[in-house]
Structure formats: structure tokens, C-alpha cells
PDB file of C-alpha atoms and ligand atoms in Angstrom:
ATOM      1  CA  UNK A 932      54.402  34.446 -69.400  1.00 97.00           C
ATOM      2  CA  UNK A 933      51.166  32.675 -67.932  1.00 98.00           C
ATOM      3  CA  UNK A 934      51.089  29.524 -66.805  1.00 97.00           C
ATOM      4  CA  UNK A 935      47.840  27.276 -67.712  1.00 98.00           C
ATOM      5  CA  UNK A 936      47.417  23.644 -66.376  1.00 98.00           C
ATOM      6  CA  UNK A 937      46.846  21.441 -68.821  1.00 97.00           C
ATOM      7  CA  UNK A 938      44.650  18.994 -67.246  1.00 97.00           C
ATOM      8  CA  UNK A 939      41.328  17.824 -66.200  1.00 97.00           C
ATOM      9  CA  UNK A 940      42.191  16.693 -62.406  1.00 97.00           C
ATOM     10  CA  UNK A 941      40.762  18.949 -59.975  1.00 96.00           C
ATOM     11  CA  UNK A 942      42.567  17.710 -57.772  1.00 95.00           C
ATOM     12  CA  UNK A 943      45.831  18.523 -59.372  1.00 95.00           C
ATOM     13  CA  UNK A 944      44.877  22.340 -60.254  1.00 96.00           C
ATOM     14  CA  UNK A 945      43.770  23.090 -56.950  1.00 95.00           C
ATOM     15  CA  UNK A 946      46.694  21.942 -54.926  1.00 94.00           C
ATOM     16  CA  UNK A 947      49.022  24.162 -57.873  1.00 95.00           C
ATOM     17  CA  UNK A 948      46.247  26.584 -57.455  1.00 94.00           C
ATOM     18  CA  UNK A 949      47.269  26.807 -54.008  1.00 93.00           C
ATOM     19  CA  UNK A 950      51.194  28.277 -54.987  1.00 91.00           C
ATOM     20  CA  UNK A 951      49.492  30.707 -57.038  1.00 91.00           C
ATOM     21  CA  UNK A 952      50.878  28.779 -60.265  1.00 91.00           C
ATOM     22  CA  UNK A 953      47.434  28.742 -62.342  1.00 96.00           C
ATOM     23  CA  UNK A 954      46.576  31.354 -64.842  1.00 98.00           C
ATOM     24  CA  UNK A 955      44.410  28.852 -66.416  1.00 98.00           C
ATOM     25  CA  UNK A 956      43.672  25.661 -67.296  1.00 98.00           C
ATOM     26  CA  UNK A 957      43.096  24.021 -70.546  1.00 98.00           C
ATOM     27  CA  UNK A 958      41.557  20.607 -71.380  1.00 97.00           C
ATOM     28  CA  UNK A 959      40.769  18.646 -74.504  1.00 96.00           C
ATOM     29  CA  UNK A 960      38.332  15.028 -74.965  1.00 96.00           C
ATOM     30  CA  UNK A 961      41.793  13.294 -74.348  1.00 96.00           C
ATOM     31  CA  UNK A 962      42.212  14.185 -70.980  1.00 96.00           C
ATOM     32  CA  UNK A 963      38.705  14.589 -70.137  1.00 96.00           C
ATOM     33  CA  UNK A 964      38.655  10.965 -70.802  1.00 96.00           C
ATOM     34  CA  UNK A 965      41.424   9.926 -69.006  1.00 95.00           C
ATOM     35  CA  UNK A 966      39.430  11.991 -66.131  1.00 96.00           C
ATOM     36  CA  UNK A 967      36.561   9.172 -65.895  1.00 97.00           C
ATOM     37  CA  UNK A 968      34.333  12.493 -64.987  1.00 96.00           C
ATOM     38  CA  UNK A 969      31.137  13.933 -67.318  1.00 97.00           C
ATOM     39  CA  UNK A 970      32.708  16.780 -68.766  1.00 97.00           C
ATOM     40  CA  UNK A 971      30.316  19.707 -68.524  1.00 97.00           C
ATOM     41  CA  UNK A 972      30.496  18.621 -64.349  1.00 97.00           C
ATOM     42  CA  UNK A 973      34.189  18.807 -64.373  1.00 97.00           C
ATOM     43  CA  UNK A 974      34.734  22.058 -66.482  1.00 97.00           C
ATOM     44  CA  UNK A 975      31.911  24.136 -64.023  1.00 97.00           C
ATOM     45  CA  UNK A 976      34.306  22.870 -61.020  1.00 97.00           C
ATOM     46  CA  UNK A 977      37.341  23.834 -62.652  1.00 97.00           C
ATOM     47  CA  UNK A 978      35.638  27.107 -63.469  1.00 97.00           C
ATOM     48  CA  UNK A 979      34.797  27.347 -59.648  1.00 96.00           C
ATOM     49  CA  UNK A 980      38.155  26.707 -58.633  1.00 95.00           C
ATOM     50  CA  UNK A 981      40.191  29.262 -60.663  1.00 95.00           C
ATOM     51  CA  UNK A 982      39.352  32.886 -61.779  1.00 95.00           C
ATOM     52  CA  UNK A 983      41.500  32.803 -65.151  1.00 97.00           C
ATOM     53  CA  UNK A 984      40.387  31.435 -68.524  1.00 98.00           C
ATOM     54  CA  UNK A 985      39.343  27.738 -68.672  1.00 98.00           C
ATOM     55  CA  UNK A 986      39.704  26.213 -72.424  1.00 98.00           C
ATOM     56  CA  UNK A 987      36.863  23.555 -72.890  1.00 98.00           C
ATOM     57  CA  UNK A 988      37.045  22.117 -76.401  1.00 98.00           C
ATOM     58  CA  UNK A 989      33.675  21.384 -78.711  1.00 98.00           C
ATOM     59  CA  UNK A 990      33.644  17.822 -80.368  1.00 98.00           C
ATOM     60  CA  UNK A 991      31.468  18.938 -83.286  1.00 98.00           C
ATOM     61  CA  UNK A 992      32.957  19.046 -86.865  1.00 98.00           C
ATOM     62  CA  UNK A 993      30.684  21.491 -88.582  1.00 98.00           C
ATOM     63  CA  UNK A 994      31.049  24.978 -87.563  1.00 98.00           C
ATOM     64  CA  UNK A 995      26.553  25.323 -86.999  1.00 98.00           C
ATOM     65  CA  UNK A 996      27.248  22.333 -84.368  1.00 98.00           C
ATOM     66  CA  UNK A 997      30.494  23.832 -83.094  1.00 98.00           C
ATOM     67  CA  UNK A 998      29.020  27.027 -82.603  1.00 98.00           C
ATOM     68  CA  UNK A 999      25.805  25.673 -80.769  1.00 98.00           C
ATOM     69  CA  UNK A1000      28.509  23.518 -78.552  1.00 98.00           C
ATOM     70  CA  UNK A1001      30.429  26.491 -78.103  1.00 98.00           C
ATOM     71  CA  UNK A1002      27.480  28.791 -76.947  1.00 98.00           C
ATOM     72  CA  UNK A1003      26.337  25.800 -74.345  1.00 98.00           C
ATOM     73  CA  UNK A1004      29.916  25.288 -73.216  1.00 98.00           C
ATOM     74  CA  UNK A1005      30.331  29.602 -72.720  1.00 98.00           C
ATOM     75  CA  UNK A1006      27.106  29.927 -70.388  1.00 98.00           C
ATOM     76  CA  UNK A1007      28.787  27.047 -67.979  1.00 98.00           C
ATOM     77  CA  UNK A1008      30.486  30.111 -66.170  1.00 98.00           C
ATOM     78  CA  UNK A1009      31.953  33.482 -67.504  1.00 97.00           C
ATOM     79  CA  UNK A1010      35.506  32.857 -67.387  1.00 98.00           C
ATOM     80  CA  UNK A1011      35.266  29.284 -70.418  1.00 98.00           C
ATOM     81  CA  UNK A1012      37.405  29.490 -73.274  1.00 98.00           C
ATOM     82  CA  UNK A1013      35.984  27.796 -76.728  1.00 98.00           C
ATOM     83  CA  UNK A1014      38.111  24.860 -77.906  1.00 98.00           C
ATOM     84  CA  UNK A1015      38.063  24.827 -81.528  1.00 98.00           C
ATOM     85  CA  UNK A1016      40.218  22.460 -83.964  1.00 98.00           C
ATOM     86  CA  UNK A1017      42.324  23.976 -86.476  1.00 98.00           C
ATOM     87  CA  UNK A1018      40.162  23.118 -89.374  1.00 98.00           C
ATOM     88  CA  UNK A1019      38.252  25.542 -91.986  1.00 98.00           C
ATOM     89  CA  UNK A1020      35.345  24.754 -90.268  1.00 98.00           C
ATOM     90  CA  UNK A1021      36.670  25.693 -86.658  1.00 98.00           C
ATOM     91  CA  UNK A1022      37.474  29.083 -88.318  1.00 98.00           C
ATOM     92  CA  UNK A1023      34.467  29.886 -89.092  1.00 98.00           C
ATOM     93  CA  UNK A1024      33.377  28.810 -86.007  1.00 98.00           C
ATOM     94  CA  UNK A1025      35.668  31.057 -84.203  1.00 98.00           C
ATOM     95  CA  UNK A1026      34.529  33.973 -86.382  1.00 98.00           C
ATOM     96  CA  UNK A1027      30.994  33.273 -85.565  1.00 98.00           C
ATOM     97  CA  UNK A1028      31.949  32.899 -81.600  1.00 98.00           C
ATOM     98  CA  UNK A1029      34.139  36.075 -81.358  1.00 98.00           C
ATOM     99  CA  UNK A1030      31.598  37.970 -82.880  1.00 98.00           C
ATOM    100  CA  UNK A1031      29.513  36.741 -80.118  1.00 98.00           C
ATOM    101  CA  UNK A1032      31.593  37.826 -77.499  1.00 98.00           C
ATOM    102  CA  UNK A1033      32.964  34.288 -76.605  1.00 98.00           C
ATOM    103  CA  UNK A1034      36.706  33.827 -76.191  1.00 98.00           C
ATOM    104  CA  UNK A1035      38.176  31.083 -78.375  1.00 98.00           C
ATOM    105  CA  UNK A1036      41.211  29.059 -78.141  1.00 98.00           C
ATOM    106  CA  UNK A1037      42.045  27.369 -81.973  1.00 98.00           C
ATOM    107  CA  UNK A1038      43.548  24.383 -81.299  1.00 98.00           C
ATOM    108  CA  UNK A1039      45.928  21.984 -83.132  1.00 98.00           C
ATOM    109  CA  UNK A1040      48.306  24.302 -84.721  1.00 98.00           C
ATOM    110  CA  UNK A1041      50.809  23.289 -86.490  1.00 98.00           C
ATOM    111  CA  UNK A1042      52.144  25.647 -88.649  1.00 98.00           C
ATOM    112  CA  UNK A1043      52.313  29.377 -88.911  1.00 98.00           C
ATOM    113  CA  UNK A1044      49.867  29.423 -91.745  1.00 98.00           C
ATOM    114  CA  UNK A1045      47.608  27.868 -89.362  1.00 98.00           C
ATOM    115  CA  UNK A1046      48.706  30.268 -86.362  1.00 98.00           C
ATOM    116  CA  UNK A1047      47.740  33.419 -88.917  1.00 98.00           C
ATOM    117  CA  UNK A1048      44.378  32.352 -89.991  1.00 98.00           C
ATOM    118  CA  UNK A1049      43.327  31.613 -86.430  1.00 98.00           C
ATOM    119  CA  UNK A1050      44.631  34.809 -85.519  1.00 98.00           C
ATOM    120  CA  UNK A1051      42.522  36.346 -89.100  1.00 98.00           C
ATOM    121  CA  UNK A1052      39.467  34.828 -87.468  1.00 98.00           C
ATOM    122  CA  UNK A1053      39.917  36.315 -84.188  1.00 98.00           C
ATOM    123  CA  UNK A1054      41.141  33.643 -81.963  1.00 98.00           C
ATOM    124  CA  UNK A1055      41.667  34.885 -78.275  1.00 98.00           C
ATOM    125  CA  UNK A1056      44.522  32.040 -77.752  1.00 98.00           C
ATOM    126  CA  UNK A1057      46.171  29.743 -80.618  1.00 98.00           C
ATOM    127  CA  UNK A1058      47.537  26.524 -79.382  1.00 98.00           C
ATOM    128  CA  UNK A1059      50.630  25.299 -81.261  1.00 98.00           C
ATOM    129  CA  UNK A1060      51.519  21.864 -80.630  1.00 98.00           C
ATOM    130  CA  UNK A1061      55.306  21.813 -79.625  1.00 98.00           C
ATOM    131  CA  UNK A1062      55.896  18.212 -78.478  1.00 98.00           C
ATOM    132  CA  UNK A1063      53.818  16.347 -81.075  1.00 98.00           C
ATOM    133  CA  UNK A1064      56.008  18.537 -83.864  1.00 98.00           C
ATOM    134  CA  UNK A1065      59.195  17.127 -81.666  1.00 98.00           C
ATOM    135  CA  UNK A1066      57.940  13.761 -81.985  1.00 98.00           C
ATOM    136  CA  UNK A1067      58.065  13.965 -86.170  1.00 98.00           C
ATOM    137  CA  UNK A1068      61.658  14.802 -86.069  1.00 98.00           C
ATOM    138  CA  UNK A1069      60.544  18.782 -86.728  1.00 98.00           C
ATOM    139  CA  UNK A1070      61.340  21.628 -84.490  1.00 97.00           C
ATOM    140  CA  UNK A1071      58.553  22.400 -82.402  1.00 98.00           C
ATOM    141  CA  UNK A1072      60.097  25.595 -80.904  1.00 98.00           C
ATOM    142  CA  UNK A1073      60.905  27.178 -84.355  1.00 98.00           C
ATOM    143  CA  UNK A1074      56.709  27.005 -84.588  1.00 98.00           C
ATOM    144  CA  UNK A1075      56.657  29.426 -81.503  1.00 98.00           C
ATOM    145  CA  UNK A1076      59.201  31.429 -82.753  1.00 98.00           C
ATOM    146  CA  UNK A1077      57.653  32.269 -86.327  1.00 98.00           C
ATOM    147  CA  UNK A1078      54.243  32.687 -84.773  1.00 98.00           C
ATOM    148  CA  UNK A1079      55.698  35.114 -82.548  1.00 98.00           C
ATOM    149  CA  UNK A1080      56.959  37.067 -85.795  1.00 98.00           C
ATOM    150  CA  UNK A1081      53.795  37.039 -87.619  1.00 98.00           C
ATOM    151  CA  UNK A1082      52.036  38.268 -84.837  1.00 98.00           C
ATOM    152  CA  UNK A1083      54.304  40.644 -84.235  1.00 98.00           C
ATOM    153  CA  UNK A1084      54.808  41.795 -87.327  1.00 98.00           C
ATOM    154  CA  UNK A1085      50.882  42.543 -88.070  1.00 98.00           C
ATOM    155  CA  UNK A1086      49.803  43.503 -84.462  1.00 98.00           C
ATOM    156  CA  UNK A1087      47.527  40.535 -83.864  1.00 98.00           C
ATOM    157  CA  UNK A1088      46.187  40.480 -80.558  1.00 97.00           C
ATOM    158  CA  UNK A1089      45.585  36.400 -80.764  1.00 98.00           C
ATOM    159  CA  UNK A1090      47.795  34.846 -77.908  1.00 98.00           C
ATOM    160  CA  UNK A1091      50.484  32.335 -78.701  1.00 98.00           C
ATOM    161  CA  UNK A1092      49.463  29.349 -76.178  1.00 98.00           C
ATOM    162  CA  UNK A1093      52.023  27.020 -76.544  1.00 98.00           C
ATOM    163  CA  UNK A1094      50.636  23.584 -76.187  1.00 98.00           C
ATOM    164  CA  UNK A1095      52.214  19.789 -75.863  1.00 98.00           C
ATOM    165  CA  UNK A1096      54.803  20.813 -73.957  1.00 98.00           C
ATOM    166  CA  UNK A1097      56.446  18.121 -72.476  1.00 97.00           C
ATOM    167  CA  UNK A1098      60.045  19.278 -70.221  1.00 97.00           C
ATOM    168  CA  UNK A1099      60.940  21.835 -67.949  1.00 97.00           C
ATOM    169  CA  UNK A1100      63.140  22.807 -71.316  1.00 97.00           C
ATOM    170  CA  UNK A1101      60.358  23.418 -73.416  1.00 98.00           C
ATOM    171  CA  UNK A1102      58.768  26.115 -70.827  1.00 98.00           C
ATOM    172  CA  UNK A1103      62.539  27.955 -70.498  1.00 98.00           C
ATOM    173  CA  UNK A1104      62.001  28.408 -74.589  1.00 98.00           C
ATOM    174  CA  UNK A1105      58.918  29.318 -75.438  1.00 98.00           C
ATOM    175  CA  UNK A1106      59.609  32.224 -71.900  1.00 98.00           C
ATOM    176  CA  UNK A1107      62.872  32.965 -74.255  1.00 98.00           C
ATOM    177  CA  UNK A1108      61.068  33.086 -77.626  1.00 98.00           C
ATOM    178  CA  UNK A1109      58.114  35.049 -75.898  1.00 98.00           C
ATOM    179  CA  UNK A1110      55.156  32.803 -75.731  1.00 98.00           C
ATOM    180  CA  UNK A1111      52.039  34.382 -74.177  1.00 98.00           C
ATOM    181  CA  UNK A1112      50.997  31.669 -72.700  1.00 98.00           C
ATOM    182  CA  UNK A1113      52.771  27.786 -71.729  1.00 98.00           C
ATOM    183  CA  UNK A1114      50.168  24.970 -71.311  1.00 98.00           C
ATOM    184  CA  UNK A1115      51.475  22.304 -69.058  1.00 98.00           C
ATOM    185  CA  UNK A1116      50.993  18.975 -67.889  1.00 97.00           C
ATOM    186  CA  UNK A1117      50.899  19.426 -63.164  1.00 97.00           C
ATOM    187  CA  UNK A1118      54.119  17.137 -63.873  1.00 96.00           C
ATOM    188  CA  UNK A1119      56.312  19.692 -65.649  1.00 97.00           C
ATOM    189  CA  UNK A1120      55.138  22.326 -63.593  1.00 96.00           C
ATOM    190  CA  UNK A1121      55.953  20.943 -60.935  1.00 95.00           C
ATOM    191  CA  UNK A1122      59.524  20.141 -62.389  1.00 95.00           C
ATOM    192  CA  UNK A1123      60.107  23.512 -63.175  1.00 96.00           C
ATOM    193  CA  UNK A1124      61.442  24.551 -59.296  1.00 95.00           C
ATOM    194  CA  UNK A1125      63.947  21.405 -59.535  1.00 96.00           C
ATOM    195  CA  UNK A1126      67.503  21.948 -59.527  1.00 97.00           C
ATOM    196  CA  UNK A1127      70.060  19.588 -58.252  1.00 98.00           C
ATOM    197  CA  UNK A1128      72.367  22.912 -56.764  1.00 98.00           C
ATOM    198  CA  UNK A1129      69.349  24.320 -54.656  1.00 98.00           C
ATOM    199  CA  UNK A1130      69.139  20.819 -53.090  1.00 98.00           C
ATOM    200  CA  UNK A1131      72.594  20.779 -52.601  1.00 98.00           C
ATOM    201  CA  UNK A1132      73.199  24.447 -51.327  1.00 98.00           C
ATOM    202  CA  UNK A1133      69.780  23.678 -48.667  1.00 98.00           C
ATOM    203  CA  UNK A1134      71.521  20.427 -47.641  1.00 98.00           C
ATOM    204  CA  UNK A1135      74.594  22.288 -46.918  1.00 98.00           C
ATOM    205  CA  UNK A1136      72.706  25.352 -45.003  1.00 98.00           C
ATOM    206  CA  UNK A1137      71.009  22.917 -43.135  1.00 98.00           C
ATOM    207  CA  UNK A1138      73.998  21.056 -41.557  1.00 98.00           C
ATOM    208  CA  UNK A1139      75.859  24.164 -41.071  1.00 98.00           C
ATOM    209  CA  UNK A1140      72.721  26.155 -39.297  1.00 98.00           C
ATOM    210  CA  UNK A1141      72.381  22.487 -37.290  1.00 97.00           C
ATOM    211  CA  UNK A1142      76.147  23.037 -36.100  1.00 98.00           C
ATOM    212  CA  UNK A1143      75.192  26.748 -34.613  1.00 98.00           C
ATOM    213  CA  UNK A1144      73.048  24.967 -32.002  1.00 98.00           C
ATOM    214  CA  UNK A1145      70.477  28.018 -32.409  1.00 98.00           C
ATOM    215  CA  UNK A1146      66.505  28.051 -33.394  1.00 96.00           C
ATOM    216  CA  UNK A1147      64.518  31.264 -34.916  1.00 97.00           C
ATOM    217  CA  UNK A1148      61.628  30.021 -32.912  1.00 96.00           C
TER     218      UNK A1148
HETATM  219  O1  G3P B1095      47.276  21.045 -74.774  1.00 97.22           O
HETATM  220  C1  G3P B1095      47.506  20.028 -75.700  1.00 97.22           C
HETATM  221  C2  G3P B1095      48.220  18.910 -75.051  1.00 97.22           C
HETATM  222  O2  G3P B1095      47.407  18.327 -74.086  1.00 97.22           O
HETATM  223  C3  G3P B1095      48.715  17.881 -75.970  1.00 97.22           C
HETATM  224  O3  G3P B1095      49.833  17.338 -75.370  1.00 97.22           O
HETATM  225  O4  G3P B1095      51.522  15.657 -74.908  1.00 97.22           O
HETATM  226  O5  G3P B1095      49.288  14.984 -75.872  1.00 97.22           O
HETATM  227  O6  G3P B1095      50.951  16.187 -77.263  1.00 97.22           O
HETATM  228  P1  G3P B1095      50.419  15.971 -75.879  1.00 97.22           P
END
């Protein structure tokens, strides 16, 4: 499974850049926002600072703007990913975009309906929504797991790019159920190498090697 950062801090995705954690990154107007920064400036940097796909969202609601927003966003640097809501409109956006050769990332999926037009119209990624799902009392994982069978079950090449992901928990599923890709916040990523016996078992090495008296250097 590949791990994208979902986040607009440069700052942040360079220093997980640094463990080799980033696949990607993905960003939407929320967090680009909460950035403070103009966003075409902060999507070429993050495009300069990672190789893998970058996911830079349109804010148009008609598919002729979306597409023209899409186009400007793709020549920022080879390796952007078109944002695109989950609306007819962003469909037919995405059709118009993959034909063009630009990847596309359909956002704001949340149902398997959804998930299988997006995949129909040729979506590179589709971004399920676990968390906010979660949050209305409704299984976000079982939305992973069914898109995994539909896509499975028809050969679509669309990857599943699970999205709102909020716990180390969350990540351990969608790896179970077979998500392509996990978006998550530098927090959870971060929480992912966390577990109480590796600090215990380290504390204990330490104080035993301490006791030996000896150095490897
Ligand atoms: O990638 C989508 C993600 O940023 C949404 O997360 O926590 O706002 O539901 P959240």
C-alpha cells in the first residue's frame, strides 16, 4: 500500500519525505487554507519536493471551468493529480481530463455507486471518505471494502485512495481490506511506528547493554 500525505505543509512532507514515507501527497481548499500560502506557489513546491503524484483539487463547479482549472493546475509540473468532486459534473470533467492525458483523483466518495462511476469515467485515484462516514454513525471501512469488490470484480484500473483517515487503526484496515492507496494526516503517520512494547523492550535493552560496560564505537 502507498502512503500519501495528506497535507499542504511543506514543511511536514519534507521532513516524512526524509524516512522515505511519501508516495504522494494530496491536498484539498481546506487545508490549503489552513496553509495561509497561495495555492498554485505551494502545490509547484510540493511538486519539487516529491517525485510521486501530487493531488491538487479544482474549485470550479461546471465541468468547462473544471476542465480549464484542471489543464492550468496539470502544466504546474508533470507529476499533479486533478482534484475533482464527486459530482456529475466532476465526471465529466474527469472524462474530458483522462482523455487528455491528465491523471485525476475523484474526490468525495461516499458510496460504491460513486466509487464505480468515477472508476466508469476513468479516474486514476478515487478518494473515499472513511472518517467523515465514521462520524454519521456508518461504517467507513465497509466503503473500502465494497469498492475493493467492484473493482475487482470488473478489472478497473481506478485506485482506491482511501481518504479521511483519522487513527493508526484506520491505516491497519484499509492495508487488510487492500486499499491502493491511504491518505494521511503527518500526525497519523507518524503514529503508525508507536507501540508501547517497542518502548518498553528499547528501555530494557538499553539498561541491560548500559550494565555490560561496553561501546560499539
Ligand atoms: O483527504 C481528505 C481528507 O483531508 C479529509 O479528512 O478528516 O477532514 O474528513 P477529514
Amino acid at each position: 500500500m502507498k502512503f500519501f500525505v495528506d497535507t499542504a505543509e511543506t514543511s511536514e512532507i519534507a521532513e516524512l519525505a526524509e524516512a522515505g514515507l511519501v508516495d504522494g501527497v494530496t491536498t484539498n481548499p481546506s487545508l490549503i487554507a489552513k496553509s495561509g500560502r497561495d495555492f498554485l506557489e505551494v502545490v509547484k513546491e510540493i511538486c519539487d519536493l516529491i517525485d510521486g503524484p501530487v493531488s491538487a483539487e479544482v474549485t470550479a463547479l461546471e465541468a468547462p471551468a473544471m476542465i480549464a482549472e484542471g489543464k492550468k493546475l496539470a502544466e504546474l509540473a508533470d507529476n499533479v493529480v486533478v482534484k475533482l468532486p464527486l459530482t456529475f459534473e466532476g465526471l465529466k470533467a474527469c472524462q474530458a481530463l483522462t482523455a487528455a492525458n491528465i491523471q485525476t483523483n475523484v474526490t468525495l466518495c461516499f458510496s460504491a455507486n460513486q466509487g464505480l462511476l468515477a472508476a466508469k469515467a476513468g479516474a486514476t485515484y478515487v478518494s473515499p471518505f472513511i472518517g467523515r462516514l465514521d462520524d454519521l454513525g456508518v461504517d467507513g471501512m465497509e466503503l473500502i471494502a465494497n469498492l475493493r469488490t467492484v473493482f475487482d470484480n470488473y478489472g478497473f484500473d481506478t485506485q482506491i485512495l482511501a481518504a479521511s483517515i483519522r487513527s493508526a487503526d484506520h491505516v491497519q484496515q484499509c492495508a487488510l481490506i487492500g486499499a491502493d492507496v491511504a491518505t494521511v494526516p503527518p500526525s497519523v503517520l507518524k503514529d503508525l511506528v508507536k507501540h508501547q512494547l517497542t518502548d518498553k523492550g528499547l528501555e530494557a535493552f538499553m539498561s541491560d547493554w548500559q550494565k555490560t560496560g561496553q561501546s560499539i564505537l
